[in-house]
XYZ file of C-alpha atoms in Angstrom:
412
model
C 13.692 17.228 -2.338
C 13.156 14.406 -3.478
C 10.227 12.433 -1.719
C 9.869 8.930 -0.691
C 6.633 7.344 0.954
C 6.929 5.082 3.411
C 3.534 2.626 4.892
C 3.802 1.552 8.659
C 0.568 -1.497 8.980
C -0.933 -2.417 12.212
C 1.741 -5.295 14.007
C 4.672 -1.987 12.677
C 3.120 0.035 15.466
C 0.624 -1.973 18.025
C 2.452 -0.074 20.816
C 3.867 2.591 21.455
C 7.826 1.098 21.251
C 7.068 -0.073 17.973
C 5.657 3.137 17.037
C 9.100 5.026 18.283
C 10.711 1.930 15.928
C 9.456 3.194 12.954
C 9.453 7.782 13.634
C 13.870 6.487 14.034
C 12.883 4.330 10.515
C 11.892 7.786 9.493
C 14.009 9.217 10.789
C 16.802 7.937 9.192
C 15.386 8.992 5.672
C 15.021 12.487 6.718
C 18.940 12.558 7.490
C 19.951 11.341 3.839
C 17.752 14.137 2.916
C 14.706 12.821 2.215
C 11.375 15.112 2.398
C 9.409 11.756 3.571
C 5.018 11.148 3.758
C 3.864 7.950 5.957
C 0.849 6.176 6.031
C 0.322 5.036 8.666
C -2.374 2.439 9.572
C -4.704 1.650 12.979
C -2.683 -0.012 16.202
C -3.317 -3.670 15.417
C -6.378 -5.812 16.462
C -8.030 -1.395 16.938
C -10.595 -1.710 13.730
C -11.637 -4.763 14.851
C -12.157 -3.772 17.391
C -13.838 -0.097 16.089
C -15.899 -2.815 13.613
C -17.334 -5.215 17.022
C -18.215 -1.263 18.182
C -20.326 -0.820 14.940
C -22.131 -3.988 14.637
C -23.552 -4.315 18.151
C -24.706 -0.502 18.400
C -26.730 -1.391 14.759
C -26.395 -4.286 12.905
C -27.995 -2.735 9.827
C -25.734 0.317 9.753
C -25.465 3.881 7.872
C -22.573 2.580 5.843
C -21.064 6.386 6.508
C -21.293 6.529 10.597
C -19.859 3.106 9.920
C -16.990 5.352 8.045
C -16.861 7.690 10.491
C -16.050 4.992 13.508
C -13.605 2.603 11.628
C -11.228 5.488 10.085
C -10.570 7.078 13.933
C -8.373 4.504 14.680
C -5.881 6.049 11.921
C -6.393 8.895 13.609
C -5.190 8.455 16.990
C -1.289 6.133 15.182
C -0.949 9.689 12.434
C -1.235 11.283 15.822
C 1.015 9.337 17.527
C 3.578 9.214 15.524
C 3.893 12.527 14.719
C 4.848 13.735 18.236
C 7.425 11.189 17.966
C 8.883 12.542 15.746
C 8.972 16.288 16.662
C 10.318 14.490 20.110
C 12.901 13.340 18.018
C 13.295 17.481 17.048
C 11.838 16.641 13.550
C 9.079 18.689 12.055
C 5.878 16.895 11.120
C 2.682 16.750 11.940
C -0.087 14.484 11.136
C -2.502 14.389 8.476
C -6.104 13.067 8.518
C -7.433 12.350 4.783
C -9.809 15.277 4.769
C -7.551 17.753 5.220
C -5.060 16.526 2.077
C -7.883 16.259 0.540
C -7.829 12.938 0.063
C -10.302 12.670 -2.866
C -12.258 10.087 -3.133
C -16.060 8.770 -4.615
C -19.295 7.867 -2.206
C -19.000 4.258 -1.861
C -18.574 4.236 1.673
C -16.761 1.748 3.500
C -14.733 0.127 -0.802
C -14.228 3.947 -1.367
C -11.922 4.421 -4.406
C -9.553 7.672 -4.873
C -10.732 10.060 -7.597
C -7.283 12.396 -7.156
C -4.865 13.279 -4.365
C -3.227 17.622 -4.850
C -0.685 17.881 -3.242
C -0.874 20.978 -2.727
C -1.269 21.633 1.094
C 2.048 19.098 1.878
C 4.169 19.716 -0.752
C 3.461 23.748 1.073
C 3.882 22.569 4.521
C 7.596 21.292 3.006
C 8.527 24.925 1.285
C 7.711 26.330 4.931
C 11.169 23.164 6.692
C 8.135 20.184 7.307
C 9.906 17.535 6.471
C 7.290 14.644 7.679
C 4.042 14.648 6.854
C 1.839 11.868 8.360
C -1.540 10.367 7.196
C -3.869 8.932 7.964
C -4.093 5.566 6.200
C -7.263 3.913 4.599
C -9.782 6.796 4.821
C -10.493 9.780 2.321
C -12.980 12.356 1.997
C -16.291 12.569 -0.382
C -18.046 14.111 -2.845
C -20.630 14.885 0.016
C -17.541 15.969 2.011
C -18.450 12.441 4.737
C -15.314 10.521 5.706
C -15.069 7.155 3.681
C -12.325 4.471 4.261
C -11.309 2.357 1.508
C -12.339 -1.110 2.035
C -9.234 -3.564 4.836
C -5.651 -3.302 4.081
C -6.832 0.426 2.152
C -3.613 1.639 3.796
C -0.942 0.053 1.147
C -3.724 1.312 -1.624
C -3.413 4.591 -0.190
C 0.752 4.580 0.250
C 0.905 3.528 -3.425
C -1.461 6.530 -4.592
C -0.027 9.055 -2.567
C 3.856 8.356 -3.685
C 2.023 8.237 -7.447
C 0.655 12.198 -6.522
C 4.445 13.626 -5.384
C 6.558 11.161 -8.119
C 8.004 9.737 -5.093
C 10.774 7.874 -5.529
C 10.262 4.671 -3.907
C 7.351 3.425 -1.399
C 8.604 1.075 1.420
C 5.847 -1.143 2.753
C 6.898 -2.305 5.808
C 4.552 -4.905 7.668
C 6.154 -8.213 9.468
C 7.894 -10.311 6.572
C 10.828 -9.705 5.851
C 9.251 -9.636 1.480
C 7.693 -11.213 -0.506
C 8.452 -14.787 -0.605
C 8.266 -18.092 -3.027
C 5.429 -19.367 -1.342
C 4.534 -19.222 2.500
C 7.401 -20.089 4.035
C 4.331 -21.370 7.273
C 3.639 -24.546 4.467
C 7.813 -24.352 2.819
C 10.505 -24.592 4.912
C 12.349 -24.376 2.251
C 10.531 -21.315 0.985
C 13.325 -18.152 0.006
C 12.625 -13.895 -0.062
C 12.368 -13.329 -3.292
C 14.976 -10.314 -4.364
C 12.558 -8.432 -7.069
C 9.335 -8.868 -8.644
C 6.819 -8.143 -11.086
C 4.163 -6.156 -11.131
C 2.025 -8.588 -12.333
C 3.486 -11.962 -10.984
C 2.384 -9.896 -7.729
C -0.864 -8.966 -8.237
C -1.919 -12.682 -9.296
C 0.245 -13.886 -5.949
C -1.524 -10.667 -3.940
C -5.108 -12.120 -5.944
C -4.619 -15.952 -6.178
C -3.732 -15.822 -1.430
C -0.732 -13.879 -1.080
C -1.418 -11.248 1.906
C 1.778 -9.318 1.762
C 0.474 -6.650 -0.272
C -3.971 -5.414 -1.157
C -4.073 -6.838 -5.008
C -5.805 -2.660 -5.834
C -2.801 -1.355 -4.255
C -0.250 -3.197 -7.028
C -2.729 -2.227 -9.666
C -1.895 1.672 -8.750
C 2.091 0.661 -8.004
C 2.019 -1.472 -12.305
C -0.390 1.865 -13.239
C 1.506 4.282 -12.458
C 4.925 2.264 -12.393
C 5.426 3.504 -8.874
C 8.268 0.966 -7.050
C 6.635 -0.719 -4.220
C 9.007 -2.052 -1.777
C 8.422 -4.721 1.218
C 10.487 -4.675 4.588
C 10.040 -6.259 8.053
C 9.297 -3.533 10.361
C 11.003 -5.775 13.017
C 14.804 -6.839 11.070
C 18.154 -4.701 10.216
C 17.779 -2.910 7.083
C 20.516 -2.010 3.744
C 19.247 -0.655 0.423
C 18.916 -3.871 -0.386
C 16.993 -5.303 2.209
C 13.001 -6.577 1.281
C 11.364 -7.135 -1.865
C 11.649 -4.747 -4.601
C 8.237 -5.218 -6.609
C 8.836 -3.480 -10.666
C 9.158 -3.497 -13.938
C 9.423 -6.952 -15.551
C 12.596 -5.408 -17.477
C 13.654 -4.395 -14.678
C 14.198 -8.465 -13.591
C 17.508 -9.264 -15.269
C 16.539 -13.567 -14.968
C 13.905 -14.852 -13.083
C 12.749 -18.439 -12.641
C 9.933 -19.804 -15.717
C 7.354 -20.047 -12.048
C 8.616 -17.136 -9.114
C 5.822 -18.303 -7.035
C 3.082 -20.821 -5.151
C 0.083 -19.674 -3.606
C -2.704 -20.993 -2.203
C -6.132 -19.937 -1.332
C -7.954 -21.492 1.366
C -12.120 -20.759 1.731
C -13.021 -22.310 -1.660
C -15.612 -23.345 -2.448
C -16.895 -25.011 -5.942
C -20.299 -25.253 -7.179
C -22.273 -27.122 -9.952
C -25.173 -26.235 -11.213
C -27.028 -29.607 -12.935
C -28.833 -29.125 -16.433
C -28.707 -26.162 -17.115
C -30.294 -25.086 -20.376
C -27.115 -25.408 -23.566
C -27.857 -21.894 -25.334
C -26.891 -18.578 -26.455
C -26.650 -15.864 -23.373
C -27.444 -18.714 -20.784
C -23.739 -17.672 -19.096
C -25.297 -14.096 -19.283
C -28.957 -15.201 -17.323
C -26.300 -16.750 -14.587
C -23.736 -14.821 -13.771
C -25.835 -11.619 -14.035
C -27.703 -12.109 -10.462
C -23.962 -13.183 -9.018
C -22.449 -10.371 -10.317
C -25.222 -8.176 -8.890
C -25.755 -10.097 -5.805
C -21.447 -9.017 -5.742
C -20.773 -12.297 -5.287
C -16.232 -12.523 -6.576
C -16.765 -15.661 -8.837
C -13.281 -17.303 -9.869
C -12.409 -20.173 -11.756
C -15.536 -21.350 -14.481
C -16.229 -24.765 -16.654
C -19.252 -25.049 -18.379
C -19.522 -28.200 -19.985
C -20.286 -30.594 -22.633
C -23.879 -30.507 -24.275
C -25.797 -33.419 -24.208
C -29.505 -32.908 -26.012
C -29.400 -29.501 -25.260
C -28.448 -29.496 -20.991
C -25.006 -28.262 -20.096
C -23.066 -28.680 -17.158
C -21.895 -25.186 -15.059
C -19.526 -25.032 -12.288
C -17.427 -21.802 -11.669
C -15.457 -21.521 -7.528
C -15.790 -18.154 -5.234
C -15.118 -18.112 -1.618
C -16.641 -20.228 0.993
C -18.168 -17.511 3.090
C -20.436 -15.985 -0.808
C -21.798 -19.378 -1.257
C -25.308 -18.776 0.553
C -25.462 -15.734 -1.050
C -24.768 -16.811 -4.342
C -27.338 -20.262 -3.405
C -30.472 -17.626 -2.680
C -29.026 -15.320 -6.224
C -29.553 -18.223 -8.313
C -32.542 -19.867 -7.066
C -34.505 -16.314 -7.035
C -33.175 -16.218 -10.578
C -34.726 -19.646 -11.292
C -37.883 -18.885 -8.998
C -37.826 -15.256 -12.196
C -37.286 -17.892 -15.374
C -34.143 -16.648 -15.793
C -33.071 -20.237 -15.459
C -34.026 -23.764 -15.299
C -31.722 -26.250 -13.162
C -32.143 -29.336 -12.116
C -29.915 -29.125 -9.075
C -26.307 -27.115 -7.108
C -24.377 -28.509 -5.624
C -21.649 -27.409 -3.811
C -19.375 -28.468 -2.447
C -17.630 -26.315 0.379
C -14.303 -28.454 1.274
C -11.583 -27.661 -1.593
C -9.263 -25.042 -1.695
C -7.094 -23.584 -5.076
C -3.623 -24.039 -4.842
C -1.551 -21.557 -8.201
C 1.661 -21.330 -9.485
C 2.617 -17.600 -10.449
C 5.318 -16.381 -12.592
C 6.376 -14.356 -16.408
C 8.395 -17.162 -17.424
C 5.609 -18.705 -17.793
C 5.526 -16.978 -21.257
C 8.552 -18.129 -23.167
C 8.053 -21.500 -21.066
C 6.781 -24.519 -22.298
C 5.053 -28.084 -19.953
C 4.649 -26.205 -17.289
C 0.868 -27.239 -17.209
C 2.265 -30.654 -17.504
C 5.245 -30.413 -14.940
C 2.504 -29.250 -12.448
C 0.397 -31.906 -13.609
C 1.695 -35.031 -12.755
C 3.519 -33.535 -9.524
C -0.371 -33.017 -7.936
C -1.059 -37.110 -9.853
C 2.272 -38.416 -8.462
C 1.599 -36.717 -5.143
C -2.289 -38.245 -5.420
C -4.512 -35.728 -5.844
C -6.997 -35.098 -7.501
C -7.835 -32.283 -10.174
C -11.025 -30.455 -10.032
C -11.039 -27.202 -11.425
C -8.564 -26.274 -14.267
C -7.689 -22.513 -14.608
C -4.976 -21.240 -16.352
C -3.789 -17.512 -18.174
C -1.001 -15.971 -20.138
C 1.824 -16.218 -15.953
C -0.675 -18.725 -13.890
C -2.327 -22.132 -14.105
C -4.526 -21.927 -10.526
C -6.034 -25.682 -9.685
C -9.249 -26.181 -7.126
C -7.859 -29.438 -4.660
C -9.848 -31.392 -1.849
C -8.916 -28.799 1.411
C -7.067 -31.423 2.893
C -4.459 -31.945 -0.012
C -3.872 -28.448 -0.396
C -0.090 -28.043 2.713
C 0.620 -30.990 -0.013
C 0.364 -29.791 -3.012
C 1.845 -26.075 -2.040
C 4.895 -28.065 -1.195
C 5.133 -30.938 -4.189
C 4.797 -28.046 -6.639
C 7.752 -25.875 -4.315
C 9.740 -28.823 -5.124
C 8.823 -29.369 -8.030
C 9.689 -26.310 -9.417
C 12.943 -25.405 -7.615
C 11.713 -21.924 -6.117
C 13.991 -22.526 -3.006
C 16.905 -22.008 -5.860
C 17.248 -18.293 -7.560
C 17.772 -18.702 -11.029
């Protein structure tokens, strides 16, 4: 039988009533003739509770025991979902990561998936099981210890299973009914997209859109897994939600598909560093070793052998970045006059595969912001993205203005 993967996030399984509602959706797909692999998250709020308990006991915790604790939330949901399906006379059983087995590396709390042998689950499908309820977010290391994939890892689990089992589709059920042109809480004109290309979704996810975890979109693009984002709270049709698919499957799209934003950004500037070969490596090497997620980078024109280097990073990493750069300075790796951190900025981005073939997108974006009196601090571009750093107080204004300027409330 064809295989379908269905993933239910924390809000979709937050209590017994919602688990029953999710199970009914699974039953509909079983009735259509699918063998179904259901990936479940922990019930809403449970993972945070488990994380807090670990922190209370041991601020400098053993990462292996941390994974053993925080993975238990998904185990509970998987068992409850399997019981619910059994009550509906649907042959189902729960699977923990080690039982599949979902094999990962040994990077506890941020493990990478290495292999998902399908033999065990396929053998049970052959024996009459119709639904495998798999605890998301977890796997097993080469040492035989439980690992977790990082926050949002159940999305990645679902896509990886869809690839491993050659599933017809991977449906991600969440608390929104699809991918929108921007955050509907900021712009009332935000429009749900019927389809979006993998590359666009990857950019939107990495730039602040919370609908899908970035790693899950990377996997889907690599293995060409069709993803559908749906609401678990609304009635479904075959055309419901947003399909994330290959660019070739989209007949026509707007030049810009979406406006993304990230509120928690900071701009850091190293004032007066030596303009010499290797200076960028000397700056960003220590930042990389400290785990700083550097995004936008700008180097100014050199004067008298000195230059300024500006970059952006998440606000919660500023202190660590300052410490890493100070340590590099004291070790004689770099020499700078001052380090200025602006923690009151936001990143706003326009994303669209149509940018490849259309000129004037940057000009329209910059003119729109200028007309609204919004000053641009840093600009970064790629083939299908333009990002700017601006003062945080102008973020919502910028998102609304750009959404209007690119007429994203209208379909192509």
